[in-house]
């Protein structure tokens, strides 16, 4: 598989740092340009045939990388006329006869550390026309969001200009990293300005050929001075490399009811979804650490016929929206819809079963481990119920009981947690204090 890097923009949002002397892909992180880090990440995944689209100040990029041989890759260039920029995708016109297979397409102002082999497997498994690398971020309220179905097929974009006060949404953002099939180039008919999103992705969505590859890996836009500084800080902490899914991940698994949101027994309406004070900051602290944040929850209200799957979806959208408003996000959520006891009016018979995904069984944990390459021995389960503590014991994780919600008074299981804390905030502080002062290995190429 080849890669095409769009490095031709002027970078007006970050011009206070670059001025008009260097192109934004040449901004340095730990002594090397962003573009260098991208190329080394591609190389690590076995992608060594790379085309860079250059425009404004493109000669600086060409002089630095040349043919790529000294970096162990093969680099060619498409040079745009700086006075006639072709948008984010117009220069692909010049590659129509040079690319004969699916290829990675990425924007040069995104700092990445990604296992492209895993992404390519997803792409081919779904026979995708386009695969978008998507993820939650800390500011969904001012981001264009991706709307996908339960099979990860992209349905539409929810643009940031929409009035979102009237509805809830999943926190899912296009990271600017894609795999395009060869057929996408057929959408570029002439030498003119094209937008990769409007003129390529949207038409392919209408054909049902675009899929969302949701990843917890590091992919951050560096287009503003604030985000550039944040990336540098993350790199010094070793977070980009640690998040690459070729490496074992550490995770903090969270229960939902009584741990994240106020406990109301069986939560049936999105209006009942209210965050416990301090929870957003706790999850934000997880987001800034090496740990993933994944929710594991039993939702027997589905089997009991009290909430539809669409209704539960709205509840979870509300939770993600509330967290996103506070700059926090979860990496994923897994729920069990089953319930073993029969006899409820309106119940769903096929869901009234004994399953391996209902806590304290570890079916959902196994799924998360498969999806995110999680090391359970380095992970935690945090919840307000003895059910959560038993789950941790069954899965071989450390456990923390919080004194919110049921506060362990459910007495379903006679188990002792590893730790007890007053709140999720205290629990996360405890976990991260154990990491404090530990020097993470920096990425060395």
Coordinates of C-alpha atoms in Angstrom, one line a residue:
X1 CA 0.0 0.0 0.0
X2 CA 1.2 3.5 -0.9
X3 CA 0.6 6.8 1.0
X4 CA -0.2 10.3 -0.2
X5 CA 0.4 13.2 2.2
X6 CA -1.3 16.5 1.6
X7 CA 1.3 19.1 2.7
X8 CA 0.3 21.9 0.4
X9 CA -1.7 24.2 2.6
X10 CA -0.5 27.5 4.0
X11 CA -1.5 26.8 7.6
X12 CA -3.0 30.2 8.3
X13 CA -4.3 29.1 11.8
X14 CA -0.8 28.5 13.0
X15 CA 0.9 31.3 11.2
X16 CA 1.8 33.0 14.5
X17 CA 4.4 30.3 14.9
X18 CA 5.4 29.5 11.4
X19 CA 5.2 33.1 10.0
X20 CA 6.0 32.9 6.3
X21 CA 9.3 31.2 6.5
X22 CA 8.5 27.5 7.0
X23 CA 5.5 25.4 5.9
X24 CA 3.4 24.0 8.8
X25 CA 4.4 20.3 8.1
X26 CA 8.0 21.4 9.0
X27 CA 7.1 22.5 12.6
X28 CA 9.2 20.4 14.9
X29 CA 8.3 18.1 17.7
X30 CA 11.3 16.9 19.7
X31 CA 13.7 18.2 17.1
X32 CA 12.1 16.6 14.0
X33 CA 9.4 18.0 11.6
X34 CA 5.8 16.7 12.0
X35 CA 6.2 15.3 8.5
X36 CA 9.2 13.3 9.5
X37 CA 7.2 11.7 12.3
X38 CA 4.4 10.8 9.9
X39 CA 6.8 9.2 7.4
X40 CA 8.5 7.2 10.2
X41 CA 5.1 6.0 11.4
X42 CA 4.2 4.9 7.8
X43 CA 7.5 3.2 7.6
X44 CA 6.9 1.3 10.9
X45 CA 3.7 -0.1 9.3
X46 CA 5.6 -1.2 6.2
X47 CA 4.4 1.7 4.0
X48 CA 7.5 3.0 2.2
X49 CA 6.2 4.3 -1.1
X50 CA 5.1 7.9 -0.3
X51 CA 4.0 10.9 -2.4
X52 CA 4.0 14.3 -0.8
X53 CA 1.8 17.1 -2.3
X54 CA 3.6 20.4 -1.8
X55 CA 2.7 24.0 -2.6
X56 CA 3.5 27.1 -0.5
X57 CA 7.1 26.9 0.6
X58 CA 7.2 23.3 -0.7
X59 CA 10.9 23.6 -1.7
X60 CA 11.8 23.5 2.0
X61 CA 10.0 20.1 2.3
X62 CA 11.7 18.8 -0.9
X63 CA 15.2 20.0 0.2
X64 CA 14.8 18.3 3.6
X65 CA 13.4 14.9 2.5
X66 CA 14.7 14.7 -1.1
X67 CA 14.0 11.2 -2.5
X68 CA 13.5 9.8 1.0
X69 CA 16.4 7.3 0.7
X70 CA 18.2 8.5 3.8
X71 CA 15.0 7.9 5.8
X72 CA 14.6 4.4 4.3
X73 CA 11.6 5.3 2.1
X74 CA 10.9 6.3 -1.5
X75 CA 9.4 9.8 -1.8
X76 CA 8.0 11.5 -4.9
X77 CA 6.3 14.8 -5.1
X78 CA 3.3 16.6 -6.7
X79 CA 4.1 20.3 -6.8
X80 CA 1.1 22.7 -6.9
X81 CA 1.2 26.2 -8.1
X82 CA 1.1 28.3 -4.9
X83 CA -1.0 30.9 -6.7
X84 CA -3.5 28.3 -7.9
X85 CA -4.0 25.9 -4.9
X86 CA -6.2 22.9 -5.7
X87 CA -7.8 22.4 -2.3
X88 CA -7.4 19.4 -0.1
X89 CA -7.7 16.9 -2.9
X90 CA -7.3 18.5 -6.3
X91 CA -3.7 17.4 -6.7
X92 CA -4.8 13.8 -6.7
X93 CA -5.7 14.4 -10.4
X94 CA -2.0 14.1 -11.2
X95 CA -1.9 10.6 -9.5
X96 CA -4.8 9.0 -11.4
X97 CA -2.4 7.1 -13.6
X98 CA 0.2 6.4 -11.0
X99 CA -1.8 4.7 -8.3
X100 CA -3.2 1.3 -9.0
X101 CA -4.3 0.1 -5.6
X102 CA -5.9 1.4 -2.4
X103 CA -3.7 4.0 -0.6
X104 CA -3.4 5.9 2.6
X105 CA -4.3 9.6 2.4
X106 CA -3.4 11.9 5.3
X107 CA -3.2 15.6 6.1
X108 CA 0.3 16.8 7.0
X109 CA -0.7 18.8 10.1
X110 CA -1.9 15.8 12.1
X111 CA 0.6 14.2 14.5
X112 CA 0.1 10.4 14.4
X113 CA 1.2 7.1 15.8
X114 CA -1.0 4.5 14.2
X115 CA -0.9 0.8 13.4
X116 CA -1.8 1.1 9.7
X117 CA -1.8 -2.6 9.3
X118 CA -4.7 -3.0 11.7
X119 CA -6.5 -0.1 9.9
X120 CA -5.9 -1.8 6.5
X121 CA -7.3 -5.1 7.8
X122 CA -10.5 -3.3 8.7
X123 CA -10.6 -1.5 5.3
X124 CA -10.4 -4.7 3.3
X125 CA -12.6 -6.7 5.6
X126 CA -15.4 -4.2 5.0
X127 CA -14.7 -3.9 1.2
X128 CA -14.7 -0.2 1.9
X129 CA -14.4 2.5 -0.8
X130 CA -13.1 4.8 1.9
X131 CA -12.1 4.1 5.5
X132 CA -12.0 7.1 7.8
X133 CA -9.9 6.9 11.0
X134 CA -12.3 8.3 13.6
X135 CA -12.0 9.0 17.3
X136 CA -13.6 11.0 20.1
X137 CA -12.0 14.3 21.0
X138 CA -12.1 16.9 23.8
X139 CA -14.1 19.5 21.8
X140 CA -16.9 17.7 19.9
X141 CA -19.2 20.7 20.3
X142 CA -17.0 22.7 17.8
X143 CA -16.0 19.8 15.5
X144 CA -17.6 18.2 12.5
X145 CA -18.9 14.8 13.6
X146 CA -19.1 11.5 11.8
X147 CA -22.5 9.7 12.1
X148 CA -22.1 5.9 11.6
X149 CA -24.4 2.9 12.1
X150 CA -23.8 -0.1 14.4
X151 CA -21.9 -1.8 11.5
X152 CA -19.5 1.3 11.3
X153 CA -20.9 2.4 7.9
X154 CA -20.8 6.2 7.7
X155 CA -24.3 7.7 7.2
X156 CA -23.5 11.4 7.1
X157 CA -21.5 14.3 8.7
X158 CA -23.0 16.4 11.5
X159 CA -21.4 19.7 10.8
X160 CA -20.3 22.0 13.6
X161 CA -22.4 24.8 12.3
X162 CA -25.5 22.9 13.2
X163 CA -27.5 23.9 16.3
X164 CA -26.7 20.9 18.5
X165 CA -28.5 22.2 21.6
X166 CA -31.7 20.5 20.3
X167 CA -30.3 16.9 20.1
X168 CA -27.7 14.5 21.5
X169 CA -24.8 13.0 19.5
X170 CA -21.9 10.6 19.7
X171 CA -18.5 12.1 20.0
X172 CA -16.9 10.8 16.8
X173 CA -14.6 12.9 14.7
X174 CA -12.7 12.4 11.4
X175 CA -9.0 12.5 12.3
X176 CA -7.8 13.4 8.8
X177 CA -6.4 10.0 8.2
X178 CA -8.0 7.8 5.5
X179 CA -7.6 4.8 3.2
X180 CA -8.9 5.5 -0.3
X181 CA -9.8 2.8 -2.8
X182 CA -8.4 3.3 -6.3
X183 CA -12.0 4.0 -7.5
X184 CA -12.1 7.3 -5.5
X185 CA -9.8 8.8 -8.1
X186 CA -12.5 8.4 -10.7
X187 CA -14.4 11.3 -8.9
X188 CA -11.6 13.7 -9.8
X189 CA -12.3 14.5 -13.5
X190 CA -10.1 17.6 -14.2
X191 CA -7.4 19.9 -12.9
X192 CA -9.3 22.1 -10.5
X193 CA -9.9 22.7 -6.8
X194 CA -11.4 19.7 -5.0
X195 CA -12.3 19.1 -1.3
X196 CA -11.6 15.6 -0.2
X197 CA -14.6 15.7 2.1
X198 CA -17.2 17.4 -0.1
X199 CA -16.1 16.0 -3.5
X200 CA -14.8 12.5 -2.6
X201 CA -16.0 11.3 0.8
X202 CA -19.6 12.6 0.6
X203 CA -20.4 11.0 -2.8
X204 CA -18.9 7.7 -1.5
X205 CA -21.1 8.0 1.6
X206 CA -24.1 8.3 -0.8
X207 CA -23.0 5.0 -2.4
X208 CA -22.7 3.3 1.1
X209 CA -19.0 2.8 0.7
X210 CA -17.5 4.8 3.6
X211 CA -16.7 3.1 6.9
X212 CA -15.6 4.5 10.3
X213 CA -12.5 2.9 11.8
X214 CA -12.9 4.0 15.4
X215 CA -9.5 4.0 17.1
X216 CA -8.0 5.1 20.4
X217 CA -4.6 5.7 18.7
X218 CA -2.9 9.1 18.7
X219 CA -4.0 11.4 15.9
X220 CA -4.1 15.1 16.8
X221 CA -4.6 18.1 14.6
X222 CA -1.7 20.6 15.2
X223 CA -3.3 23.4 13.2
X224 CA -3.4 25.9 16.1
X225 CA -0.7 27.1 18.5
X226 CA -2.5 25.6 21.5
X227 CA -2.8 22.2 19.9
X228 CA 0.8 22.3 18.7
X229 CA 1.9 22.9 22.3
X230 CA -0.3 20.1 23.6
X231 CA 1.1 17.6 21.1
X232 CA 4.7 18.5 22.2
X233 CA 3.7 17.9 25.8
X234 CA 2.1 14.5 24.9
X235 CA 5.2 13.5 23.0
X236 CA 7.4 14.2 25.9
X237 CA 5.2 12.0 28.1
X238 CA 5.5 9.2 25.5
X239 CA 1.7 9.1 24.8
X240 CA 1.7 8.8 21.0
X241 CA 3.8 5.7 21.0
X242 CA 2.0 4.2 24.0
X243 CA -1.3 4.6 22.3
X244 CA -0.2 2.7 19.1
X245 CA -2.4 -0.5 19.0
X246 CA 0.6 -2.6 18.1
X247 CA 1.5 -2.1 21.8
X248 CA -0.4 -3.5 24.8
X249 CA -2.8 -0.9 26.2
X250 CA -3.6 -0.1 29.8
X251 CA -7.3 0.6 30.4
X252 CA -9.5 2.0 33.2
X253 CA -12.8 0.3 32.8
X254 CA -15.8 2.2 34.3
X255 CA -19.2 1.1 35.4
X256 CA -21.9 3.5 34.2
X257 CA -24.8 3.9 36.6
X258 CA -23.8 5.2 40.0
X259 CA -20.2 5.7 38.9
X260 CA -20.4 8.1 36.0
X261 CA -24.1 9.2 36.2
X262 CA -26.4 9.6 39.2
X263 CA -27.9 6.3 40.3
X264 CA -31.7 6.1 39.7
X265 CA -32.2 2.3 39.8
X266 CA -33.1 1.5 36.2
X267 CA -32.4 4.5 34.0
X268 CA -35.0 4.5 31.2
X269 CA -35.0 8.0 29.8
X270 CA -32.2 10.3 28.5
X271 CA -33.6 13.1 30.7
X272 CA -32.5 11.0 33.7
X273 CA -28.9 10.9 32.5
X274 CA -27.1 13.4 34.9
X275 CA -23.4 13.2 35.5
X276 CA -22.1 12.9 39.1
X277 CA -20.2 16.1 40.0
X278 CA -16.5 15.8 39.3
X279 CA -16.8 12.9 36.9
X280 CA -15.9 14.9 33.8
X281 CA -12.6 16.0 35.3
X282 CA -11.8 12.5 36.4
X283 CA -12.4 11.2 32.8
X284 CA -10.5 14.1 31.4
X285 CA -7.5 13.1 33.6
X286 CA -7.8 9.5 32.1
X287 CA -7.8 11.0 28.6
X288 CA -4.5 12.9 29.4
X289 CA -2.9 9.7 30.7
X290 CA -1.6 6.4 29.2
X291 CA -4.9 4.7 30.0
X292 CA -7.9 4.1 27.8
X293 CA -11.3 4.9 29.2
X294 CA -13.9 2.2 28.4
X295 CA -17.4 1.8 29.9
X296 CA -18.8 -1.7 30.7
X297 CA -22.4 -1.8 31.7
X298 CA -25.3 -4.2 32.2
X299 CA -28.5 -2.9 30.6
X300 CA -31.3 -5.4 31.4
X301 CA -33.9 -2.7 30.6
X302 CA -33.5 -3.8 27.0
X303 CA -34.4 -7.4 27.7
X304 CA -37.2 -6.3 30.0
X305 CA -38.7 -4.2 27.2
X306 CA -38.5 -1.0 29.2
X307 CA -36.0 0.7 26.8
X308 CA -35.5 0.2 23.1
X309 CA -32.0 -0.1 21.7
X310 CA -32.6 3.3 20.0
X311 CA -33.6 4.7 23.4
X312 CA -30.4 3.4 25.0
X313 CA -28.5 5.0 22.1
X314 CA -30.0 8.4 23.0
X315 CA -29.1 7.9 26.6
X316 CA -25.5 7.2 25.7
X317 CA -25.4 10.1 23.3
X318 CA -26.6 12.4 26.1
X319 CA -23.7 11.1 28.3
X320 CA -21.1 11.7 25.6
X321 CA -22.5 15.1 24.9
X322 CA -22.4 16.1 28.6
X323 CA -18.8 14.8 28.9
X324 CA -17.8 16.5 25.7
X325 CA -19.1 19.8 26.8
X326 CA -16.6 19.5 29.7
X327 CA -13.7 18.4 27.5
X328 CA -13.8 14.7 28.4
X329 CA -14.6 11.6 26.4
X330 CA -14.8 7.8 26.6
X331 CA -12.9 5.6 24.1
X332 CA -15.7 3.1 23.9
X333 CA -18.7 1.6 25.6
X334 CA -19.9 -2.0 25.7
X335 CA -23.2 -3.1 27.2
X336 CA -25.1 -6.3 27.8
X337 CA -28.8 -6.2 26.8
X338 CA -29.6 -9.6 28.4
X339 CA -31.4 -10.6 31.6
X340 CA -31.7 -14.2 32.9
X341 CA -35.0 -13.8 34.8
X342 CA -38.3 -14.1 33.0
X343 CA -41.8 -12.9 33.8
X344 CA -41.7 -9.2 33.0
X345 CA -44.5 -7.6 31.1
X346 CA -43.3 -6.6 27.6
X347 CA -40.0 -8.5 27.9
X348 CA -38.0 -9.6 24.9
X349 CA -38.0 -13.4 25.0
X350 CA -34.9 -13.9 22.9
X351 CA -32.9 -11.6 25.3
X352 CA -34.0 -13.5 28.4
X353 CA -31.0 -15.8 28.5
X354 CA -27.9 -16.6 30.6
X355 CA -25.1 -15.0 28.6
X356 CA -21.3 -14.6 28.9
X357 CA -21.5 -10.8 28.5
X358 CA -23.5 -9.9 31.6
X359 CA -21.3 -8.7 34.5
X360 CA -19.6 -10.3 36.4
X361 CA -19.0 -12.6 33.4
X362 CA -16.2 -11.2 31.3
X363 CA -17.5 -11.5 27.7
X364 CA -17.5 -7.7 27.2
X365 CA -14.0 -7.4 28.7
X366 CA -12.8 -10.0 26.2
X367 CA -14.3 -8.0 23.4
X368 CA -12.6 -4.9 24.5
X369 CA -9.3 -6.7 24.9
X370 CA -9.6 -8.0 21.3
X371 CA -10.6 -4.5 19.9
X372 CA -7.9 -2.5 21.8
X373 CA -5.1 -5.0 22.6
X374 CA -5.5 -4.4 26.4
X375 CA -3.2 -5.8 29.1
X376 CA -5.6 -6.7 31.9
X377 CA -2.9 -7.1 34.5
X378 CA -2.1 -3.4 34.1
X379 CA -5.8 -2.3 34.0
X380 CA -8.4 -1.3 36.5
X381 CA -12.2 -1.8 37.0
X382 CA -13.9 1.0 38.9
X383 CA -17.5 0.8 40.0
X384 CA -20.1 1.3 42.8
X385 CA -21.2 -2.3 43.0
X386 CA -19.8 -5.7 44.2
X387 CA -20.8 -6.8 40.7
X388 CA -18.0 -4.6 39.3
X389 CA -15.5 -5.9 41.9
X390 CA -16.3 -9.5 41.0
X391 CA -15.9 -8.7 37.3
X392 CA -12.4 -7.4 38.0
X393 CA -11.6 -10.5 40.0
X394 CA -12.8 -12.8 37.2
X395 CA -10.9 -10.8 34.6
X396 CA -7.6 -10.6 36.6
X397 CA -7.8 -6.8 37.0
X398 CA -7.3 -4.5 40.0
X399 CA -10.5 -3.1 41.4
X400 CA -11.7 0.1 43.0
X401 CA -15.0 0.5 44.7
X402 CA -16.4 4.0 44.8
X403 CA -18.8 5.2 47.5
X404 CA -21.2 6.8 45.0
X405 CA -24.3 5.1 43.7
X406 CA -24.9 1.8 45.5
X407 CA -21.5 2.3 47.3
X408 CA -21.0 -1.5 47.4
X409 CA -24.2 -2.0 49.5
X410 CA -25.8 -4.3 46.8
X411 CA -24.0 -7.2 48.6
X412 CA -24.4 -9.4 45.5
X413 CA -21.0 -10.9 45.9
X414 CA -18.7 -11.4 48.9
X415 CA -15.6 -9.8 47.4
X416 CA -13.1 -7.3 48.6
X417 CA -11.9 -4.5 46.3
X418 CA -8.2 -3.7 46.0
X419 CA -9.1 -0.1 46.9
X420 CA -12.1 2.0 48.1
X421 CA -12.5 5.6 47.2
X422 CA -15.1 8.2 47.9
X423 CA -15.6 9.2 44.2
X424 CA -14.4 8.5 40.7
X425 CA -12.2 11.6 40.9
X426 CA -10.5 10.2 44.0
X427 CA -10.1 6.8 42.3
X428 CA -8.5 8.3 39.2
X429 CA -6.2 10.4 41.3
X430 CA -5.2 7.2 43.1
X431 CA -4.4 5.3 39.9
X432 CA -2.5 8.2 38.3
X433 CA -0.5 8.8 41.5
X434 CA 0.9 5.4 41.0
X435 CA 2.2 6.6 37.6
X436 CA 3.5 9.9 38.8
X437 CA 7.2 10.3 38.5
X438 CA 7.6 7.3 36.3
X439 CA 9.6 8.2 33.2
X440 CA 8.0 6.8 30.0
X441 CA 10.3 5.7 27.2
X442 CA 10.4 8.2 24.4
X443 CA 10.0 7.0 20.8
X444 CA 13.4 6.7 19.2
X445 CA 13.6 6.2 15.4

